[in-house]
PDB file of C-alpha atoms in Angstrom:
ATOM      1  CA  MET A  13     -99.545  14.299  65.216  1.00 50.00           C
ATOM      2  CA  ASN A  14    -102.837  15.260  63.516  1.00 53.00           C
ATOM      3  CA  GLU A  15    -103.087  11.793  62.011  1.00 62.00           C
ATOM      4  CA  LEU A  16    -102.578  10.226  65.439  1.00 57.00           C
ATOM      5  CA  LEU A  17    -105.313  12.444  66.875  1.00 53.00           C
ATOM      6  CA  LYS A  18    -107.665  11.316  64.140  1.00 58.00           C
ATOM      7  CA  GLN A  19    -106.918   7.716  64.980  1.00 59.00           C
ATOM      8  CA  LEU A  20    -107.723   8.355  68.640  1.00 59.00           C
ATOM      9  CA  ALA A  21    -110.997  10.136  67.876  1.00 62.00           C
ATOM     10  CA  PRO A  22    -114.055   8.037  68.840  1.00 61.00           C
ATOM     11  CA  VAL A  23    -116.117   6.648  65.976  1.00 61.00           C
ATOM     12  CA  PRO A  24    -119.920   6.370  66.060  1.00 59.00           C
ATOM     13  CA  GLN A  25    -121.131   3.274  67.881  1.00 62.00           C
ATOM     14  CA  LYS A  26    -124.071   1.096  66.919  1.00 72.00           C
ATOM     15  CA  ARG A  27    -124.831   0.452  70.580  1.00 78.00           C
ATOM     16  CA  PRO A  28    -123.776   2.115  73.862  1.00 87.00           C
ATOM     17  CA  LEU A  29    -120.517   0.963  75.362  1.00 94.00           C
ATOM     18  CA  LEU A  30    -122.073   1.127  78.859  1.00 95.00           C
ATOM     19  CA  PRO A  31    -125.608   1.157  80.152  1.00 94.00           C
ATOM     20  CA  SER A  32    -126.910   4.479  81.475  1.00 95.00           C
ATOM     21  CA  LEU A  33    -125.157   5.011  84.807  1.00 97.00           C
ATOM     22  CA  SER A  34    -125.983   7.207  87.762  1.00 98.00           C
ATOM     23  CA  PRO A  35    -123.096   9.254  89.189  1.00 98.00           C
ATOM     24  CA  GLN A  36    -123.162   6.904  92.208  1.00 98.00           C
ATOM     25  CA  ALA A  37    -122.743   3.903  89.905  1.00 98.00           C
ATOM     26  CA  GLU A  38    -119.863   5.603  88.085  1.00 98.00           C
ATOM     27  CA  LEU A  39    -118.076   6.186  91.383  1.00 98.00           C
ATOM     28  CA  ALA A  40    -118.685   2.657  92.646  1.00 98.00           C
ATOM     29  CA  LEU A  41    -117.335   1.259  89.360  1.00 98.00           C
ATOM     30  CA  LEU A  42    -114.256   3.468  89.550  1.00 98.00           C
ATOM     31  CA  CYS A  43    -113.521   2.148  93.027  1.00 98.00           C
ATOM     32  CA  ARG A  44    -113.892  -1.456  91.848  1.00 98.00           C
ATOM     33  CA  VAL A  45    -111.741  -0.906  88.747  1.00 98.00           C
ATOM     34  CA  LEU A  46    -108.941   0.791  90.654  1.00 98.00           C
ATOM     35  CA  TYR A  47    -108.951  -1.857  93.367  1.00 98.00           C
ATOM     36  CA  ARG A  48    -108.050  -4.343  90.655  1.00 97.00           C
ATOM     37  CA  GLU A  49    -105.234  -2.004  89.503  1.00 98.00           C
ATOM     38  CA  GLY A  50    -103.505  -1.941  92.911  1.00 98.00           C
ATOM     39  CA  TYR A  51    -105.489   0.638  94.872  1.00 98.00           C
ATOM     40  CA  SER A  52    -106.170  -1.964  97.461  1.00 97.00           C
ATOM     41  CA  ASP A  53    -104.854  -1.008 100.902  1.00 97.00           C
ATOM     42  CA  HIS A  54    -107.656  -2.631 102.920  1.00 97.00           C
ATOM     43  CA  ILE A  55    -110.323   0.032 103.647  1.00 97.00           C
ATOM     44  CA  ALA A  56    -107.971   2.960 103.059  1.00 96.00           C
ATOM     45  CA  GLY A  57    -108.568   5.519 100.341  1.00 97.00           C
ATOM     46  CA  HIS A  58    -111.296   7.832  99.164  1.00 98.00           C
ATOM     47  CA  ILE A  59    -112.634   9.236  95.925  1.00 98.00           C
ATOM     48  CA  SER A  60    -114.734  12.379  95.722  1.00 98.00           C
ATOM     49  CA  TYR A  61    -116.937  13.304  92.754  1.00 98.00           C
ATOM     50  CA  LEU A  62    -118.191  16.866  92.641  1.00 98.00           C
ATOM     51  CA  GLN A  63    -121.764  17.294  91.262  1.00 98.00           C
ATOM     52  CA  ASP A  64    -123.288  20.189  89.401  1.00 98.00           C
ATOM     53  CA  ASP A  65    -125.369  21.199  92.420  1.00 98.00           C
ATOM     54  CA  GLY A  66    -122.252  21.606  94.539  1.00 97.00           C
ATOM     55  CA  SER A  67    -122.734  18.416  96.524  1.00 98.00           C
ATOM     56  CA  ILE A  68    -119.948  15.802  96.656  1.00 98.00           C
ATOM     57  CA  LEU A  69    -120.300  12.064  96.238  1.00 98.00           C
ATOM     58  CA  VAL A  70    -117.745   9.913  98.074  1.00 98.00           C
ATOM     59  CA  ASN A  71    -117.189   6.284  99.010  1.00 98.00           C
ATOM     60  CA  PRO A  72    -117.882   5.438 102.669  1.00 98.00           C
ATOM     61  CA  TRP A  73    -115.157   4.951 105.239  1.00 97.00           C
ATOM     62  CA  GLU A  74    -116.213   1.481 106.372  1.00 97.00           C
ATOM     63  CA  LEU A  75    -116.190  -0.432 103.063  1.00 98.00           C
ATOM     64  CA  ALA A  76    -113.344  -1.766 100.910  1.00 98.00           C
ATOM     65  CA  TRP A  77    -113.267  -0.615  97.325  1.00 98.00           C
ATOM     66  CA  ASP A  78    -113.961  -4.064  95.905  1.00 98.00           C
ATOM     67  CA  GLU A  79    -117.312  -4.444  97.736  1.00 97.00           C
ATOM     68  CA  LEU A  80    -118.919  -1.067  97.039  1.00 96.00           C
ATOM     69  CA  THR A  81    -122.219  -0.676  95.241  1.00 98.00           C
ATOM     70  CA  ALA A  82    -123.920   2.427  93.934  1.00 98.00           C
ATOM     71  CA  GLY A  83    -126.252   2.354  96.916  1.00 98.00           C
ATOM     72  CA  ASP A  84    -123.326   2.709  99.350  1.00 98.00           C
ATOM     73  CA  ILE A  85    -122.131   6.034  97.974  1.00 98.00           C
ATOM     74  CA  LEU A  86    -122.528   9.032 100.287  1.00 98.00           C
ATOM     75  CA  ARG A  87    -123.540  12.549  99.358  1.00 98.00           C
ATOM     76  CA  LEU A  88    -121.884  15.426 101.230  1.00 98.00           C
ATOM     77  CA  ASP A  89    -122.380  19.155 101.364  1.00 98.00           C
ATOM     78  CA  GLU A  90    -119.498  21.440 100.394  1.00 96.00           C
ATOM     79  CA  SER A  91    -118.136  21.357 103.955  1.00 95.00           C
ATOM     80  CA  GLY A  92    -117.890  17.552 103.955  1.00 97.00           C
ATOM     81  CA  LYS A  93    -120.967  16.812 106.067  1.00 97.00           C
ATOM     82  CA  VAL A  94    -123.010  13.727 105.121  1.00 98.00           C
ATOM     83  CA  ILE A  95    -126.436  14.737 103.788  1.00 98.00           C
ATOM     84  CA  GLU A  96    -127.387  11.435 102.138  1.00 98.00           C
ATOM     85  CA  GLY A  97    -126.379   7.826 102.830  1.00 98.00           C
ATOM     86  CA  GLY A  98    -126.111   5.356 105.674  1.00 95.00           C
ATOM     87  CA  TRP A  99    -122.371   5.169 106.277  1.00 98.00           C
ATOM     88  CA  ASN A 100    -119.637   7.424 107.686  1.00 98.00           C
ATOM     89  CA  VAL A 101    -117.284   9.669 105.729  1.00 97.00           C
ATOM     90  CA  THR A 102    -113.492   9.464 106.045  1.00 95.00           C
ATOM     91  CA  PRO A 103    -111.952  11.866 108.618  1.00 94.00           C
ATOM     92  CA  ALA A 104    -109.602  12.992 105.847  1.00 93.00           C
ATOM     93  CA  ILE A 105    -112.415  14.442 103.710  1.00 96.00           C
ATOM     94  CA  ASN A 106    -110.922  17.904 104.277  1.00 95.00           C
ATOM     95  CA  LEU A 107    -108.226  17.009 101.753  1.00 94.00           C
ATOM     96  CA  HIS A 108    -110.980  16.753  99.118  1.00 96.00           C
ATOM     97  CA  THR A 109    -112.987  19.778 100.153  1.00 97.00           C
ATOM     98  CA  GLU A 110    -109.879  21.960 100.221  1.00 95.00           C
ATOM     99  CA  ILE A 111    -108.873  20.927  96.692  1.00 96.00           C
ATOM    100  CA  HIS A 112    -112.396  21.249  95.321  1.00 97.00           C
ATOM    101  CA  ALA A 113    -112.605  24.762  96.812  1.00 96.00           C
ATOM    102  CA  ARG A 114    -109.363  25.779  95.049  1.00 96.00           C
ATOM    103  CA  ARG A 115    -109.651  24.013  91.715  1.00 96.00           C
ATOM    104  CA  SER A 116    -112.728  24.709  89.561  1.00 96.00           C
ATOM    105  CA  ASP A 117    -111.289  22.350  86.918  1.00 97.00           C
ATOM    106  CA  VAL A 118    -111.318  19.362  89.306  1.00 98.00           C
ATOM    107  CA  LYS A 119    -114.448  17.231  89.626  1.00 98.00           C
ATOM    108  CA  VAL A 120    -112.821  13.943  90.782  1.00 98.00           C
ATOM    109  CA  ILE A 121    -110.130  13.465  93.431  1.00 98.00           C
ATOM    110  CA  ILE A 122    -108.531  10.098  94.231  1.00 98.00           C
ATOM    111  CA  HIS A 123    -106.409   9.381  97.274  1.00 97.00           C
ATOM    112  CA  ASN A 124    -105.145   5.940  98.194  1.00 98.00           C
ATOM    113  CA  HIS A 125    -102.011   3.969  99.096  1.00 98.00           C
ATOM    114  CA  SER A 126    -101.626   2.139  95.812  1.00 98.00           C
ATOM    115  CA  ARG A 127     -99.205  -0.777  95.871  1.00 98.00           C
ATOM    116  CA  TYR A 128     -96.324   0.517  93.728  1.00 98.00           C
ATOM    117  CA  GLY A 129     -97.083   4.219  93.804  1.00 98.00           C
ATOM    118  CA  THR A 130     -96.652   4.081  97.564  1.00 98.00           C
ATOM    119  CA  VAL A 131     -93.305   2.296  97.254  1.00 98.00           C
ATOM    120  CA  TRP A 132     -91.942   5.260  95.282  1.00 98.00           C
ATOM    121  CA  ALA A 133     -93.611   7.727  97.655  1.00 97.00           C
ATOM    122  CA  ASN A 134     -91.969   5.997 100.613  1.00 97.00           C
ATOM    123  CA  ALA A 135     -88.618   6.168  98.857  1.00 97.00           C
ATOM    124  CA  GLY A 136     -89.124   9.873  98.171  1.00 97.00           C
ATOM    125  CA  ARG A 137     -88.490   9.316  94.459  1.00 98.00           C
ATOM    126  CA  VAL A 138     -90.429   9.916  91.230  1.00 98.00           C
ATOM    127  CA  PRO A 139     -90.542   6.850  88.975  1.00 98.00           C
ATOM    128  CA  PRO A 140     -88.972   7.310  85.526  1.00 98.00           C
ATOM    129  CA  ILE A 141     -91.055   6.731  82.386  1.00 98.00           C
ATOM    130  CA  TYR A 142     -89.880   3.599  80.587  1.00 98.00           C
ATOM    131  CA  ASP A 143     -92.704   2.790  78.199  1.00 98.00           C
ATOM    132  CA  GLN A 144     -95.685   4.181  76.274  1.00 97.00           C
ATOM    133  CA  THR A 145     -98.297   3.225  78.846  1.00 98.00           C
ATOM    134  CA  SER A 146     -96.311   4.983  81.559  1.00 98.00           C
ATOM    135  CA  ALA A 147     -96.314   8.113  79.366  1.00 98.00           C
ATOM    136  CA  GLN A 148    -100.070   8.379  78.885  1.00 98.00           C
ATOM    137  CA  VAL A 149    -100.257  11.412  81.206  1.00 98.00           C
ATOM    138  CA  SER A 150     -98.000  14.428  80.796  1.00 97.00           C
ATOM    139  CA  GLY A 151     -96.950  16.994  83.374  1.00 96.00           C
ATOM    140  CA  GLU A 152     -94.936  16.971  86.568  1.00 97.00           C
ATOM    141  CA  LEU A 153     -95.568  14.150  89.005  1.00 98.00           C
ATOM    142  CA  LYS A 154     -95.208  16.194  92.157  1.00 97.00           C
ATOM    143  CA  LEU A 155     -93.366  14.820  95.163  1.00 97.00           C
ATOM    144  CA  MET A 156     -95.007  16.240  98.290  1.00 95.00           C
ATOM    145  CA  ASP A 157     -93.399  15.743 101.672  1.00 88.00           C
ATOM    146  CA  GLU A 158     -96.665  16.454 103.514  1.00 64.00           C
ATOM    147  CA  TYR A 159     -96.733  14.000 106.393  1.00 58.00           C
ATOM    148  CA  ASN A 160     -96.041  16.413 109.229  1.00 62.00           C
ATOM    149  CA  VAL A 161     -99.324  15.475 110.897  1.00 55.00           C
ATOM    150  CA  THR A 162    -102.086  13.109 109.822  1.00 58.00           C
ATOM    151  CA  VAL A 163    -103.999  14.285 106.767  1.00 56.00           C
ATOM    152  CA  ASN A 164    -107.305  14.436 108.714  1.00 57.00           C
ATOM    153  CA  GLU A 165    -105.997  17.551 110.466  1.00 62.00           C
ATOM    154  CA  SER A 166    -107.716  20.517 108.815  1.00 62.00           C
ATOM    155  CA  SER A 167    -104.463  22.411 108.450  1.00 69.00           C
ATOM    156  CA  GLU A 168    -102.837  19.494 106.662  1.00 74.00           C
ATOM    157  CA  GLY A 169    -105.654  19.172 104.134  1.00 83.00           C
ATOM    158  CA  ALA A 170    -105.229  22.821 103.265  1.00 88.00           C
ATOM    159  CA  ARG A 171    -101.465  22.447 103.074  1.00 89.00           C
ATOM    160  CA  CYS A 172    -101.746  19.495 100.680  1.00 90.00           C
ATOM    161  CA  ALA A 173    -104.138  21.442  98.477  1.00 91.00           C
ATOM    162  CA  GLU A 174    -101.745  24.402  98.364  1.00 92.00           C
ATOM    163  CA  LEU A 175     -98.735  22.190  97.577  1.00 93.00           C
ATOM    164  CA  LEU A 176    -100.607  20.417  94.776  1.00 95.00           C
ATOM    165  CA  GLY A 177    -101.202  23.719  93.010  1.00 95.00           C
ATOM    166  CA  LYS A 178    -102.309  23.108  89.418  1.00 96.00           C
ATOM    167  CA  ALA A 179    -100.701  19.643  89.160  1.00 97.00           C
ATOM    168  CA  LYS A 180    -102.631  16.585  87.962  1.00 98.00           C
ATOM    169  CA  TRP A 181    -101.151  14.125  90.427  1.00 98.00           C
ATOM    170  CA  ALA A 182     -98.677  13.704  93.258  1.00 98.00           C
ATOM    171  CA  LEU A 183     -96.774  11.244  95.400  1.00 97.00           C
ATOM    172  CA  LEU A 184     -97.270  11.946  99.112  1.00 95.00           C
ATOM    173  CA  VAL A 185     -93.996  11.022 100.825  1.00 95.00           C
ATOM    174  CA  ASN A 186     -94.406   8.258 103.442  1.00 94.00           C
ATOM    175  CA  HIS A 187     -98.076   8.094 102.603  1.00 94.00           C
ATOM    176  CA  GLY A 188     -99.546   7.366  99.154  1.00 96.00           C
ATOM    177  CA  VAL A 189    -100.809   8.950  95.977  1.00 97.00           C
ATOM    178  CA  LEU A 190    -103.121  11.756  94.930  1.00 97.00           C
ATOM    179  CA  VAL A 191    -104.819  12.170  91.521  1.00 98.00           C
ATOM    180  CA  VAL A 192    -107.226  14.878  90.347  1.00 98.00           C
ATOM    181  CA  ALA A 193    -109.268  15.047  87.115  1.00 98.00           C
ATOM    182  CA  LYS A 194    -112.119  16.702  85.271  1.00 98.00           C
ATOM    183  CA  ASP A 195    -114.304  13.573  85.063  1.00 98.00           C
ATOM    184  CA  ILE A 196    -114.453   9.883  85.862  1.00 98.00           C
ATOM    185  CA  ALA A 197    -112.800   8.694  82.636  1.00 98.00           C
ATOM    186  CA  GLN A 198    -109.863  11.059  83.013  1.00 98.00           C
ATOM    187  CA  ALA A 199    -109.487  10.132  86.690  1.00 98.00           C
ATOM    188  CA  HIS A 200    -109.338   6.465  85.718  1.00 98.00           C
ATOM    189  CA  LEU A 201    -106.698   7.062  83.013  1.00 98.00           C
ATOM    190  CA  ARG A 202    -104.495   9.118  85.326  1.00 98.00           C
ATOM    191  CA  ALA A 203    -104.773   6.672  88.242  1.00 98.00           C
ATOM    192  CA  VAL A 204    -104.007   3.547  86.214  1.00 98.00           C
ATOM    193  CA  THR A 205    -101.166   5.312  84.366  1.00 98.00           C
ATOM    194  CA  LEU A 206     -99.586   6.311  87.685  1.00 98.00           C
ATOM    195  CA  GLU A 207     -99.677   2.801  89.086  1.00 98.00           C
ATOM    196  CA  TRP A 208     -98.486   1.242  85.786  1.00 98.00           C
ATOM    197  CA  ARG A 209     -95.593   3.725  85.641  1.00 98.00           C
ATOM    198  CA  ALA A 210     -94.663   3.018  89.272  1.00 98.00           C
ATOM    199  CA  ARG A 211     -94.784  -0.760  88.835  1.00 98.00           C
ATOM    200  CA  THR A 212     -92.916  -0.804  85.554  1.00 98.00           C
ATOM    201  CA  ALA A 213     -90.158   1.452  86.872  1.00 98.00           C
ATOM    202  CA  TRP A 214     -89.795  -0.747  89.949  1.00 98.00           C
ATOM    203  CA  GLU A 215     -89.492  -3.853  87.736  1.00 98.00           C
ATOM    204  CA  VAL A 216     -86.932  -2.224  85.434  1.00 98.00           C
ATOM    205  CA  GLU A 217     -84.827  -1.101  88.388  1.00 97.00           C
ATOM    206  CA  ALA A 218     -85.075  -4.598  89.867  1.00 97.00           C
ATOM    207  CA  LEU A 219     -83.432  -5.860  86.666  1.00 97.00           C
ATOM    208  CA  GLY A 220     -80.571  -3.408  87.142  1.00 97.00           C
ATOM    209  CA  GLY A 221     -82.004  -0.326  85.439  1.00 95.00           C
ATOM    210  CA  GLY A 222     -82.838   0.779  81.921  1.00 97.00           C
ATOM    211  CA  LYS A 223     -83.034   3.759  79.603  1.00 97.00           C
ATOM    212  CA  PRO A 224     -85.996   6.040  80.295  1.00 98.00           C
ATOM    213  CA  MET A 225     -88.065   7.306  77.418  1.00 98.00           C
ATOM    214  CA  PRO A 226     -86.835  10.692  76.057  1.00 98.00           C
ATOM    215  CA  SER A 227     -88.661  13.447  77.914  1.00 97.00           C
ATOM    216  CA  ASP A 228     -89.910  15.172  74.772  1.00 97.00           C
ATOM    217  CA  VAL A 229     -91.384  11.919  73.446  1.00 98.00           C
ATOM    218  CA  ALA A 230     -93.050  11.186  76.769  1.00 98.00           C
ATOM    219  CA  GLN A 231     -94.394  14.719  76.951  1.00 97.00           C
ATOM    220  CA  GLY A 232     -95.888  14.502  73.454  1.00 97.00           C
ATOM    221  CA  LEU A 233     -97.585  11.202  74.178  1.00 97.00           C
ATOM    222  CA  GLY A 234     -98.999  12.443  77.444  1.00 98.00           C
ATOM    223  CA  ASP A 235    -100.283  15.681  75.911  1.00 97.00           C
ATOM    224  CA  MET A 236    -102.025  13.693  73.178  1.00 97.00           C
ATOM    225  CA  ILE A 237    -103.519  10.872  75.242  1.00 97.00           C
ATOM    226  CA  ASP A 238    -104.442  12.630  78.468  1.00 97.00           C
ATOM    227  CA  GLY A 239    -105.360  15.801  76.607  1.00 92.00           C
ATOM    228  CA  ASN A 240    -107.772  14.053  74.287  1.00 93.00           C
ATOM    229  CA  GLY A 241    -108.810  11.099  76.409  1.00 95.00           C
ATOM    230  CA  PHE A 242    -108.220   7.403  75.752  1.00 96.00           C
ATOM    231  CA  PRO A 243    -111.280   6.306  73.765  1.00 95.00           C
ATOM    232  CA  PHE A 244    -113.117   3.281  75.118  1.00 96.00           C
ATOM    233  CA  LEU A 245    -110.626   2.440  77.907  1.00 97.00           C
ATOM    234  CA  TRP A 246    -112.779   3.420  80.884  1.00 98.00           C
ATOM    235  CA  GLU A 247    -115.834   1.834  79.343  1.00 97.00           C
ATOM    236  CA  ALA A 248    -114.011  -1.473  78.740  1.00 97.00           C
ATOM    237  CA  MET A 249    -112.767  -1.687  82.306  1.00 98.00           C
ATOM    238  CA  ALA A 250    -116.182  -0.741  83.699  1.00 98.00           C
ATOM    239  CA  ARG A 251    -117.851  -3.426  81.572  1.00 97.00           C
ATOM    240  CA  ARG A 252    -115.478  -6.004  82.990  1.00 97.00           C
ATOM    241  CA  GLU A 253    -116.483  -5.125  86.532  1.00 97.00           C
ATOM    242  CA  ILE A 254    -120.181  -5.316  85.626  1.00 98.00           C
ATOM    243  CA  ARG A 255    -119.632  -8.751  84.064  1.00 97.00           C
ATOM    244  CA  LEU A 256    -117.843  -9.970  87.178  1.00 97.00           C
ATOM    245  CA  ASP A 257    -120.415  -8.572  89.611  1.00 98.00           C
ATOM    246  CA  ALA A 258    -123.490  -6.746  88.321  1.00 97.00           C
ATOM    247  CA  SER A 259    -124.495  -5.912  91.926  1.00 97.00           C
ATOM    248  CA  VAL A 260    -122.038  -2.979  91.743  1.00 98.00           C
ATOM    249  CA  LEU A 261    -124.889  -1.077  90.061  1.00 98.00           C
ATOM    250  CA  ASP A 262    -127.418  -1.830  92.807  1.00 97.00           C
ATOM    251  CA  ASP A 263    -128.839   1.296  94.417  1.00 93.00           C
TER     252      ASP A 263
END
């Protein structure tokens, strides 16, 4: 295991993997990257990014994730009120404020109706782990039957936050997915791993089923990769988005 950790450790770079990015640019890039991964239910979905001063950056309600730029990102106070930006915030922002208030370890929260994650959520089932990429994140994938009322109800945001507890991620039955993380790179890894796992499990079951990875092996992989980060992955995916449309960085 120690040798594997050494192999995963970043090596010094002769040049930066990404240009210097503002927090707003990081968030816009995360939205673009995840849209390409299946987080693409029209204008649905929101990502919050807690800042050191206690304010919260979030994508606006009106724009799809594949069209966002850094200049579109809103800044909110801790109650969810817009204090900077020219768009509106999602009515479901209470889901984010409630989790941020309870989890000092969480700086990034992702909620969306990802294509395959939502299939499993709608089925009320947790997708098995069939391959290494699906095992990149360890820990329970919680199944939360939270859709008693719409999530924009203040009571429901609090209830979701309580049900999540200390978990990293969850499937919201009849709704979508929820991912929390300490920073942008970890949020990206967890979100793409969840959707990959959901899609791969769906494909394997469509073939008639398969043999899931042994739980101890999956746990070890997830502890190593999520625990130490996946070097260079976030940067590579962000560079791709910048190559495709550099306006994502416009402020």
